[in-house]
Coordinates of N, CA, C and O in Angstrom, one line a residue:
X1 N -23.2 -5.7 9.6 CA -22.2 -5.5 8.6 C -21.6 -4.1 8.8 O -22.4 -3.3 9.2
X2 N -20.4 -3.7 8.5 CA -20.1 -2.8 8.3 C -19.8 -1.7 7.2 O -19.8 -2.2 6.0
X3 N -19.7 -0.5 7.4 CA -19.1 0.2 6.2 C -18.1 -0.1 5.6 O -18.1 0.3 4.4
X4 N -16.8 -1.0 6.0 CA -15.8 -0.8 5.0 C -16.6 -2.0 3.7 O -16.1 -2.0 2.6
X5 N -17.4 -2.7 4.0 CA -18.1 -4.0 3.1 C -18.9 -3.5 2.4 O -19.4 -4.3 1.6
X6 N -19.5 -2.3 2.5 CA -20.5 -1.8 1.5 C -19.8 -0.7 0.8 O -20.6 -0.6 -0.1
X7 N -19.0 0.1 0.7 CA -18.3 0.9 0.4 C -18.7 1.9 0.6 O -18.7 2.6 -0.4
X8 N -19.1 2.5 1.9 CA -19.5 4.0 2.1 C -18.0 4.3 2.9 O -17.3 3.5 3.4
X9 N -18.0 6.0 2.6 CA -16.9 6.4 2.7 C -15.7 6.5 1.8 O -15.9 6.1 0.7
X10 N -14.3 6.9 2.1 CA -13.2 6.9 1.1 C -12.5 5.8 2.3 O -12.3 5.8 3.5
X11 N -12.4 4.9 1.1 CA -11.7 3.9 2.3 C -10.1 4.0 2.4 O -9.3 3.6 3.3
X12 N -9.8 5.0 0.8 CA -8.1 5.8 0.6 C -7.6 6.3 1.6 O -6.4 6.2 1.9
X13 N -8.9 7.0 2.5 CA -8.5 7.9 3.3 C -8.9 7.4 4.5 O -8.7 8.1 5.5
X14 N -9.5 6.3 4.7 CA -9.5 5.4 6.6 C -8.4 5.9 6.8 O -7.3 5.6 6.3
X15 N -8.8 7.1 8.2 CA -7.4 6.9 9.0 C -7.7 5.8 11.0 O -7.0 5.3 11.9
X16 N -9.1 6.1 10.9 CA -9.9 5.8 12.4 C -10.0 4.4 11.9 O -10.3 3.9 13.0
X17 N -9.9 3.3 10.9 CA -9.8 2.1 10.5 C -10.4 1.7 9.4 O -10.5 2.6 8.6
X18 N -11.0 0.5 9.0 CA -11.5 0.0 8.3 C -10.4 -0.5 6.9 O -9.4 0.2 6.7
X19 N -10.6 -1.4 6.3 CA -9.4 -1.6 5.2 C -9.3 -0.3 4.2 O -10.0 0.7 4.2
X20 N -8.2 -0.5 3.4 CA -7.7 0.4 3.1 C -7.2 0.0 1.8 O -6.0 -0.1 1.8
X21 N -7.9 -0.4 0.4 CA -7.6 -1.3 -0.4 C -6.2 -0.6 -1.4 O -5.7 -1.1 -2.4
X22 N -5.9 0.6 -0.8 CA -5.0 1.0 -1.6 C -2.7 0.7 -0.9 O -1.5 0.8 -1.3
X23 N -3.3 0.3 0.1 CA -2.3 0.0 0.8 C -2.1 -1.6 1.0 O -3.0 -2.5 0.8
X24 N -1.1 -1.8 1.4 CA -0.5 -3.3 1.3 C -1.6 -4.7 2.3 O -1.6 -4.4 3.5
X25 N -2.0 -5.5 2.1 CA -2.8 -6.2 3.0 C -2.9 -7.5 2.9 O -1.8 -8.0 2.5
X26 N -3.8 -8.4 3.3 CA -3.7 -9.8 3.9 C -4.5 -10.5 3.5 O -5.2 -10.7 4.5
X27 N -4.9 -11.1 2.5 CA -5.9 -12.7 3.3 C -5.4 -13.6 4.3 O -4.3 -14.0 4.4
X28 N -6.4 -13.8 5.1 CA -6.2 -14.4 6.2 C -7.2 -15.6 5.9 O -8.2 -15.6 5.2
X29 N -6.9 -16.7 6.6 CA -7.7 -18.1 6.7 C -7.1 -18.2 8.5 O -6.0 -18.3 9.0
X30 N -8.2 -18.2 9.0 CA -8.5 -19.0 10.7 C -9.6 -19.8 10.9 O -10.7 -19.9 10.5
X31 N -8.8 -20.6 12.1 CA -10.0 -22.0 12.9 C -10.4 -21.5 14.1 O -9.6 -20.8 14.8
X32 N -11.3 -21.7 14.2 CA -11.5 -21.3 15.8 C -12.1 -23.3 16.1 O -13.0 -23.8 15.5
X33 N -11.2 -23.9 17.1 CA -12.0 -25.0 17.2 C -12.7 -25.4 18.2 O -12.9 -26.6 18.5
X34 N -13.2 -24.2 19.2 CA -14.3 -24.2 19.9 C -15.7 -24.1 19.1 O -16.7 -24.7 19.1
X35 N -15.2 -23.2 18.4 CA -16.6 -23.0 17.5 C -16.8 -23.7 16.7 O -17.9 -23.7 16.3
X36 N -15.7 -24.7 16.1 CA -15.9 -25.6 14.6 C -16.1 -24.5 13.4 O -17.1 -24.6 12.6
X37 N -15.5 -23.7 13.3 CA -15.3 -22.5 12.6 C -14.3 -22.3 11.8 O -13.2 -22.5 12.4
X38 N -14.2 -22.0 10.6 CA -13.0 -21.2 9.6 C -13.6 -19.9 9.0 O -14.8 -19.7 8.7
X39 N -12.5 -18.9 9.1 CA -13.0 -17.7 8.5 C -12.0 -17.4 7.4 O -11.0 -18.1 7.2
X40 N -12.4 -16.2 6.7 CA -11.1 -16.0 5.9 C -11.9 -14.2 6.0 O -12.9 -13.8 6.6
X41 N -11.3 -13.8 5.4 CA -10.6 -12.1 6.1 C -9.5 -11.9 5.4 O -8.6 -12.7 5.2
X42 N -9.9 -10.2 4.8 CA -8.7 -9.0 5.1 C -8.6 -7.9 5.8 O -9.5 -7.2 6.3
X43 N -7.1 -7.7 5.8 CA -6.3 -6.8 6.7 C -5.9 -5.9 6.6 O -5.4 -6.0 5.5
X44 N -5.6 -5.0 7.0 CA -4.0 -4.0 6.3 C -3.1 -4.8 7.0 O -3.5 -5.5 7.9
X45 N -1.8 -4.6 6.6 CA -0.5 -4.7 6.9 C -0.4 -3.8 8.4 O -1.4 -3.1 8.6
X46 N 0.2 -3.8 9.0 CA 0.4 -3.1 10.7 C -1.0 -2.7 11.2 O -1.2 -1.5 11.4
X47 N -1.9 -3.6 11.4 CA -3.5 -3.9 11.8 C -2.9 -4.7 13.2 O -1.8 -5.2 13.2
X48 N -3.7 -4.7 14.4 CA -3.8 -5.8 14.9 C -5.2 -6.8 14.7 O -5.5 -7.8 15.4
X49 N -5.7 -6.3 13.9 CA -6.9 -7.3 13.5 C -6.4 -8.9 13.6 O -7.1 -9.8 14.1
X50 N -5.6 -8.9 13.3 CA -5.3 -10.8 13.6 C -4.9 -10.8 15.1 O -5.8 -11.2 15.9
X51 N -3.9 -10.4 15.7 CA -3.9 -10.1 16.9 C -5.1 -10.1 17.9 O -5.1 -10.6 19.0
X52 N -5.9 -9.7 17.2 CA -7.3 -9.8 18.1 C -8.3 -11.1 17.8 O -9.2 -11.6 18.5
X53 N -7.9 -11.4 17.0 CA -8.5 -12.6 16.7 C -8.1 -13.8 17.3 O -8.7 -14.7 17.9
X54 N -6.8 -13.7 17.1 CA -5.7 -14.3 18.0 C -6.2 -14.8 19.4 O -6.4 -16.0 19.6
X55 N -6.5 -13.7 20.6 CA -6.9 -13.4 21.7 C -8.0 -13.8 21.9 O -8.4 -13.8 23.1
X56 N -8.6 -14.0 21.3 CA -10.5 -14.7 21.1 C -10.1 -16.3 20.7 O -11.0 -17.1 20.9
X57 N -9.1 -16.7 20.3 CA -9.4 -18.3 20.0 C -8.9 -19.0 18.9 O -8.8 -20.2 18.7
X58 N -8.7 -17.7 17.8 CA -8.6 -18.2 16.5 C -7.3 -18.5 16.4 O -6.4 -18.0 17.1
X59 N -7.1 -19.4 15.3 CA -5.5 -19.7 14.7 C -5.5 -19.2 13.4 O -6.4 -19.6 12.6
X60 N -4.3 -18.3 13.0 CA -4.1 -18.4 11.6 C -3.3 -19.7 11.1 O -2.3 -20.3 11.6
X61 N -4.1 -20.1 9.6 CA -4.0 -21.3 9.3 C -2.8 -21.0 7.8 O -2.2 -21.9 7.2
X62 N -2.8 -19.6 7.5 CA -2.7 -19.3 6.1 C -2.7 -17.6 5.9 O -3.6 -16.9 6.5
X63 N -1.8 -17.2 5.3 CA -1.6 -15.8 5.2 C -1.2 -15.7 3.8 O -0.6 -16.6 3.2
X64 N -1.7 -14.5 3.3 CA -1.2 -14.0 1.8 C -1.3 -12.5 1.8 O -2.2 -11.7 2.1
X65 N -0.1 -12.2 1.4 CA 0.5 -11.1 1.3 C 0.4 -10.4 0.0 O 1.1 -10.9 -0.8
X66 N -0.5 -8.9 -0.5 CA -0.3 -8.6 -1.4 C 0.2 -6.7 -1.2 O 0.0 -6.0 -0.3
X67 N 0.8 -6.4 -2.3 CA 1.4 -5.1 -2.3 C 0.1 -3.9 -2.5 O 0.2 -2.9 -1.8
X68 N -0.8 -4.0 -3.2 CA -2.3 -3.8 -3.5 C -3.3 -4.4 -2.2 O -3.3 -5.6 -2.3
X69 N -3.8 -4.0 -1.4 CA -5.0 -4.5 -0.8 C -6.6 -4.5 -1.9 O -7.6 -5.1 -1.6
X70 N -6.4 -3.8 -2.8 CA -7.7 -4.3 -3.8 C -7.1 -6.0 -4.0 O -8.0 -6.8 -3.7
X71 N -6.0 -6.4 -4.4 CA -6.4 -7.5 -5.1 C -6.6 -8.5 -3.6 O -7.7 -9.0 -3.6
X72 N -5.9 -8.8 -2.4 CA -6.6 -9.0 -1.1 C -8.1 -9.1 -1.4 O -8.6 -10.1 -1.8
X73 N -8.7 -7.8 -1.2 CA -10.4 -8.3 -1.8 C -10.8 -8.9 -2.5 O -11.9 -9.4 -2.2
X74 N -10.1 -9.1 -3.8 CA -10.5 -9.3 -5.0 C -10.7 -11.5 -4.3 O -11.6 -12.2 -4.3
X75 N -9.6 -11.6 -4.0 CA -9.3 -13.1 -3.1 C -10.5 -13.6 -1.9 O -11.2 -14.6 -1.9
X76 N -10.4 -12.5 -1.1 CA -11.5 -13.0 -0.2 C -12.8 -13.1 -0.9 O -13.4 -14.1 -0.5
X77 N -13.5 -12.2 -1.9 CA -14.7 -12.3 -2.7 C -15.0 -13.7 -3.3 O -16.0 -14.4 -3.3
X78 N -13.6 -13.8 -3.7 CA -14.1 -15.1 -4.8 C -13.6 -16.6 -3.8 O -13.4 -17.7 -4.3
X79 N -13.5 -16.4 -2.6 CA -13.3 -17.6 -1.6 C -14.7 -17.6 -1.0 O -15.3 -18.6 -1.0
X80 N -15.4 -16.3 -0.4 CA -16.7 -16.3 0.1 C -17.8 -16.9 -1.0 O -18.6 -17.8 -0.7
X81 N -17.6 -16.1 -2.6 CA -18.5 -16.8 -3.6 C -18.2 -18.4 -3.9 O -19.1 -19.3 -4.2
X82 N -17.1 -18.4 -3.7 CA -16.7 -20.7 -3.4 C -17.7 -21.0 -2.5 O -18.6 -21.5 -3.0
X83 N -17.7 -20.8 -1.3 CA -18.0 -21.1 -0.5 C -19.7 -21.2 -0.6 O -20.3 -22.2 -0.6
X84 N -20.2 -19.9 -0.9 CA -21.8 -19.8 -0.8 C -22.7 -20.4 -2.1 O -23.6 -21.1 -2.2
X85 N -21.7 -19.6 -3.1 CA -22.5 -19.9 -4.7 C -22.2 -21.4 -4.7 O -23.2 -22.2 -4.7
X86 N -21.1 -21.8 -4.6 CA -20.7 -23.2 -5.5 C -21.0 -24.2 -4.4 O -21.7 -25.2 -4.6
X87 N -20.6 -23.7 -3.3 CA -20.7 -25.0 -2.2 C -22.6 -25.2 -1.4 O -23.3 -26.2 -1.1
X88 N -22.7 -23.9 -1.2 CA -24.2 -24.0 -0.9 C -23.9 -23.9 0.7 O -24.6 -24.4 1.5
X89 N -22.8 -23.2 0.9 CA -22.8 -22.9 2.7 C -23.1 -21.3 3.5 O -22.4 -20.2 3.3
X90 N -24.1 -21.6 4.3 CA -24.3 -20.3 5.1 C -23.3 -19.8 5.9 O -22.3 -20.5 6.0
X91 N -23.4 -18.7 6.4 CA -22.0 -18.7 7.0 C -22.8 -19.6 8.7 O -23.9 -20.1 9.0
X92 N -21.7 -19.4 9.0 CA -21.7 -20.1 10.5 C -21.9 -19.9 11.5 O -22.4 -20.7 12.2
X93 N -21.6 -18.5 11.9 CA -21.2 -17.9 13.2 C -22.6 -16.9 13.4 O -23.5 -17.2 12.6
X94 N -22.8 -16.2 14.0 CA -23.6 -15.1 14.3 C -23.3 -14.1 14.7 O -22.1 -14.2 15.1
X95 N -23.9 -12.7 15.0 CA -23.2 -11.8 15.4 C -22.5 -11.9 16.5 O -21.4 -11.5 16.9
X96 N -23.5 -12.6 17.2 CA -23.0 -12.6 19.0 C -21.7 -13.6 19.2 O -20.9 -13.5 20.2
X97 N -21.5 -14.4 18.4 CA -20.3 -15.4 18.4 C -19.1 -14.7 18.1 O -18.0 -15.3 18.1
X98 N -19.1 -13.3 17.8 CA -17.8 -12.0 17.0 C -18.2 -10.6 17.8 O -17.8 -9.5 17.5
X99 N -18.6 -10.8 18.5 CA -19.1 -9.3 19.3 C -17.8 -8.2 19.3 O -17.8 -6.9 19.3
X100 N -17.0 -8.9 19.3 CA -15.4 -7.7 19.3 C -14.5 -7.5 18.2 O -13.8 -6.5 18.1
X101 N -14.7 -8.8 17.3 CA -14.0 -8.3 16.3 C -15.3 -8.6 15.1 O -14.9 -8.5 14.0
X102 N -16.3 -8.9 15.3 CA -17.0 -9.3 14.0 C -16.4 -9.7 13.1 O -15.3 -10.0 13.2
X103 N -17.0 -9.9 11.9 CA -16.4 -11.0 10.7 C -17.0 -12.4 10.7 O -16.5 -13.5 10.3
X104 N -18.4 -12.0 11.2 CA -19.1 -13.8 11.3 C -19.5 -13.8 10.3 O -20.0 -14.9 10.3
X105 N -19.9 -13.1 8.8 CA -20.7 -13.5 7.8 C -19.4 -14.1 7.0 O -19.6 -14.6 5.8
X106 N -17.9 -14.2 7.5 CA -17.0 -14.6 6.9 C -16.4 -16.2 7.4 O -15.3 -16.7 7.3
X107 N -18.1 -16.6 8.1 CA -17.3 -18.0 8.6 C -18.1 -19.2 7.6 O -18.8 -19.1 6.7
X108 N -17.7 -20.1 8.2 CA -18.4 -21.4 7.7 C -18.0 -22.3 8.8 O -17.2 -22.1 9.7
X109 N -18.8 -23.4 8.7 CA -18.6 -25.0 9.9 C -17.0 -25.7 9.0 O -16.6 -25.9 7.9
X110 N -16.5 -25.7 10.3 CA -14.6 -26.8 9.8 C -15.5 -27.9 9.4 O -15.1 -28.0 8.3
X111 N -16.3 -28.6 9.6 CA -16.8 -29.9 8.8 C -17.2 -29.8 7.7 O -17.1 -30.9 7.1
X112 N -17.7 -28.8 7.0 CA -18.1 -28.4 5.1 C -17.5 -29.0 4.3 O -17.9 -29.7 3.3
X113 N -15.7 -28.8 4.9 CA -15.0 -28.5 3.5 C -13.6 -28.4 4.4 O -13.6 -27.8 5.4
X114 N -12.4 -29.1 4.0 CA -11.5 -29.5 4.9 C -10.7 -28.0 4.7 O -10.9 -27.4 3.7
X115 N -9.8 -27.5 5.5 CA -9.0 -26.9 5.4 C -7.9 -26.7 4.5 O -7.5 -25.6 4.2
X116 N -7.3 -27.8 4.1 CA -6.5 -28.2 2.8 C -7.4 -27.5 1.9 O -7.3 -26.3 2.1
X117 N -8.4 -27.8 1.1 CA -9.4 -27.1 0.1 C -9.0 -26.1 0.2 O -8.3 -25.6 -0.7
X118 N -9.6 -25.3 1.6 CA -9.8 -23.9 1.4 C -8.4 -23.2 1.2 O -8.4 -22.3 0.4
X119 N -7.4 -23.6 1.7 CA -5.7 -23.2 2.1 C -5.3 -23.2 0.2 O -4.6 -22.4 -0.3
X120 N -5.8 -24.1 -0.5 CA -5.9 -24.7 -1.8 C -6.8 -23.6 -2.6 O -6.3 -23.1 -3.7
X121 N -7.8 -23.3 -2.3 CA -8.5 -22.3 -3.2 C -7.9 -20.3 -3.5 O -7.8 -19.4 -4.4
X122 N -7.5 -20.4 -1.7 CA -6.8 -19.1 -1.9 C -5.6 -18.9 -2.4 O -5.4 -17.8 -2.9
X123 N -4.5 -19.9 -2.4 CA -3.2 -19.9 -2.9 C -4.0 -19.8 -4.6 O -3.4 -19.1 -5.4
X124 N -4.9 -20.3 -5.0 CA -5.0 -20.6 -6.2 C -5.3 -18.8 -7.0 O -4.7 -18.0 -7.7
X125 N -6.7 -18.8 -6.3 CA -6.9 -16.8 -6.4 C -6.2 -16.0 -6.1 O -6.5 -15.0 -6.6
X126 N -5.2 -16.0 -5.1 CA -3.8 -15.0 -5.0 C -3.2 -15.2 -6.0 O -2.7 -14.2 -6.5
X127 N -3.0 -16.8 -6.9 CA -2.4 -16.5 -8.1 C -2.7 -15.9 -8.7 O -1.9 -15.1 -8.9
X128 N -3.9 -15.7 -9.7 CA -4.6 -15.4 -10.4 C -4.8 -13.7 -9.9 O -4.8 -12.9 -10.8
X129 N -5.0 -13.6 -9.1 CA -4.8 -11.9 -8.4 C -3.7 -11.6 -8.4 O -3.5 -10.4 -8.7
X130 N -2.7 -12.4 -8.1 CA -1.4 -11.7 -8.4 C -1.3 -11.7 -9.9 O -0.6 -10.7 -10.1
X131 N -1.5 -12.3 -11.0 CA -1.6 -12.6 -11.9 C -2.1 -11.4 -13.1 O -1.5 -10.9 -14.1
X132 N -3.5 -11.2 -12.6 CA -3.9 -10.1 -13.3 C -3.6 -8.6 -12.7 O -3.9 -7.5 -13.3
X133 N -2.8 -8.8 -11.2 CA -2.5 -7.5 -11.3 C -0.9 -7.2 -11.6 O -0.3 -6.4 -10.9
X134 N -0.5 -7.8 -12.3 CA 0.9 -7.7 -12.9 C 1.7 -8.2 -11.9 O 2.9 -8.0 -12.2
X135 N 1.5 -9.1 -10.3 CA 2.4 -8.8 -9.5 C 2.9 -10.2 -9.4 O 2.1 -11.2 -9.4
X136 N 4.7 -10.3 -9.2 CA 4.1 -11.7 -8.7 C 4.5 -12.2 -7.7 O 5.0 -11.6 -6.7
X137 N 4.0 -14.0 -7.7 CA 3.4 -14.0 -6.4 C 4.3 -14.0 -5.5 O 5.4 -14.4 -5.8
X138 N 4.0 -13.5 -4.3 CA 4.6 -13.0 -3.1 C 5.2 -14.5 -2.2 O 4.8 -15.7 -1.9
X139 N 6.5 -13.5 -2.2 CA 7.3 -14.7 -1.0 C 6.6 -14.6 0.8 O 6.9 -15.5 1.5
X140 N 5.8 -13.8 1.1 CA 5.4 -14.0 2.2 C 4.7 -14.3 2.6 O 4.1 -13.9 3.6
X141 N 4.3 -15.8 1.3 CA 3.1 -16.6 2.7 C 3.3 -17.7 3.7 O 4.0 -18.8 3.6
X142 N 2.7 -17.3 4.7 CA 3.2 -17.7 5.6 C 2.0 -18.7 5.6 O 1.0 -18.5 4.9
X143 N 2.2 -20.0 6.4 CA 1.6 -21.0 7.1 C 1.4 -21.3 8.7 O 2.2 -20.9 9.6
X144 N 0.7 -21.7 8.8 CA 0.7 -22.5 10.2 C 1.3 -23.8 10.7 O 1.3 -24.7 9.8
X145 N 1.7 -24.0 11.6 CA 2.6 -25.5 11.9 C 1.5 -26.5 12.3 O 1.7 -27.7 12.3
X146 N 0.3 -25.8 12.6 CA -0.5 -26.9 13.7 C -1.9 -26.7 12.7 O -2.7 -25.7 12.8
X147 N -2.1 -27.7 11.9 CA -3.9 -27.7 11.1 C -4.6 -28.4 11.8 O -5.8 -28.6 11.5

């Protein structure tokens, strides 16, 4: 795991990387369907973190856009807690399956739980994040053509 997930450091002040919860950012939902994998992830805004993910295999399935990168976390938290607390799923992947961009404790198996669901749960908690943080919800989510 890394530091930006435990919170050591000022993550205000990441300038060498890691998120940056005070700046504009992303949930992200990807497949990888070599691996039978979905992940979900955040970003900052002008990252190539997806970009790299990209180049490894993944597809983005689903993007959400918020002006706050805290509420971004606030979304990914309560999609990982769906996922483990309520559904009872380990993650998927292992380290060595992410060697370059890591993010494997953020996967699960595409057979668990269909992608509709998941695409379904985060639109729901972006509301609700956009919701309690006064904002609303953003015209910039984007989708994928190909699920």
């Amino acid at each position: 795991m890394n530091n930006r997930s435990h919170g050591q450091g000022c993550p205000e002040c990441a300038e060498g990387g890691g998120f940056n919860p005070g700046k504009p950012g992303y949930v992200y939902f990807l497949e990888h369907r070599g691996f039978g994998a979905y992940k979900v992830g955040i970003t900052n805004v002008g990252t190539n973190r997806l970009a790299a993910f990209q180049l490894r295999g993944w597809h983005i399935l689903t993007l959400e856009l918020f002006e706050t990168g805290s509420h971004a976390q606030t979304v990914e938290r309560a999609v990982k807690s769906w996922w483990r607390s309520a559904l009872g799923l380990p993650a998927f992947l292992g380290p060595a399956d992410t060697p370059r961009t890591g993010g494997w404790s953020e996967t699960i198996a595409a057979d668990a739980v269909s992608a509709f669901e998941c695409i379904d749960r985060i639109r729901a908690e972006a509301t609700t994040a956009h919701a309690v943080g006064h904002l609303p919800p953003t015209e910039a989510r984007l989708f994928a053509t190909e699920l």
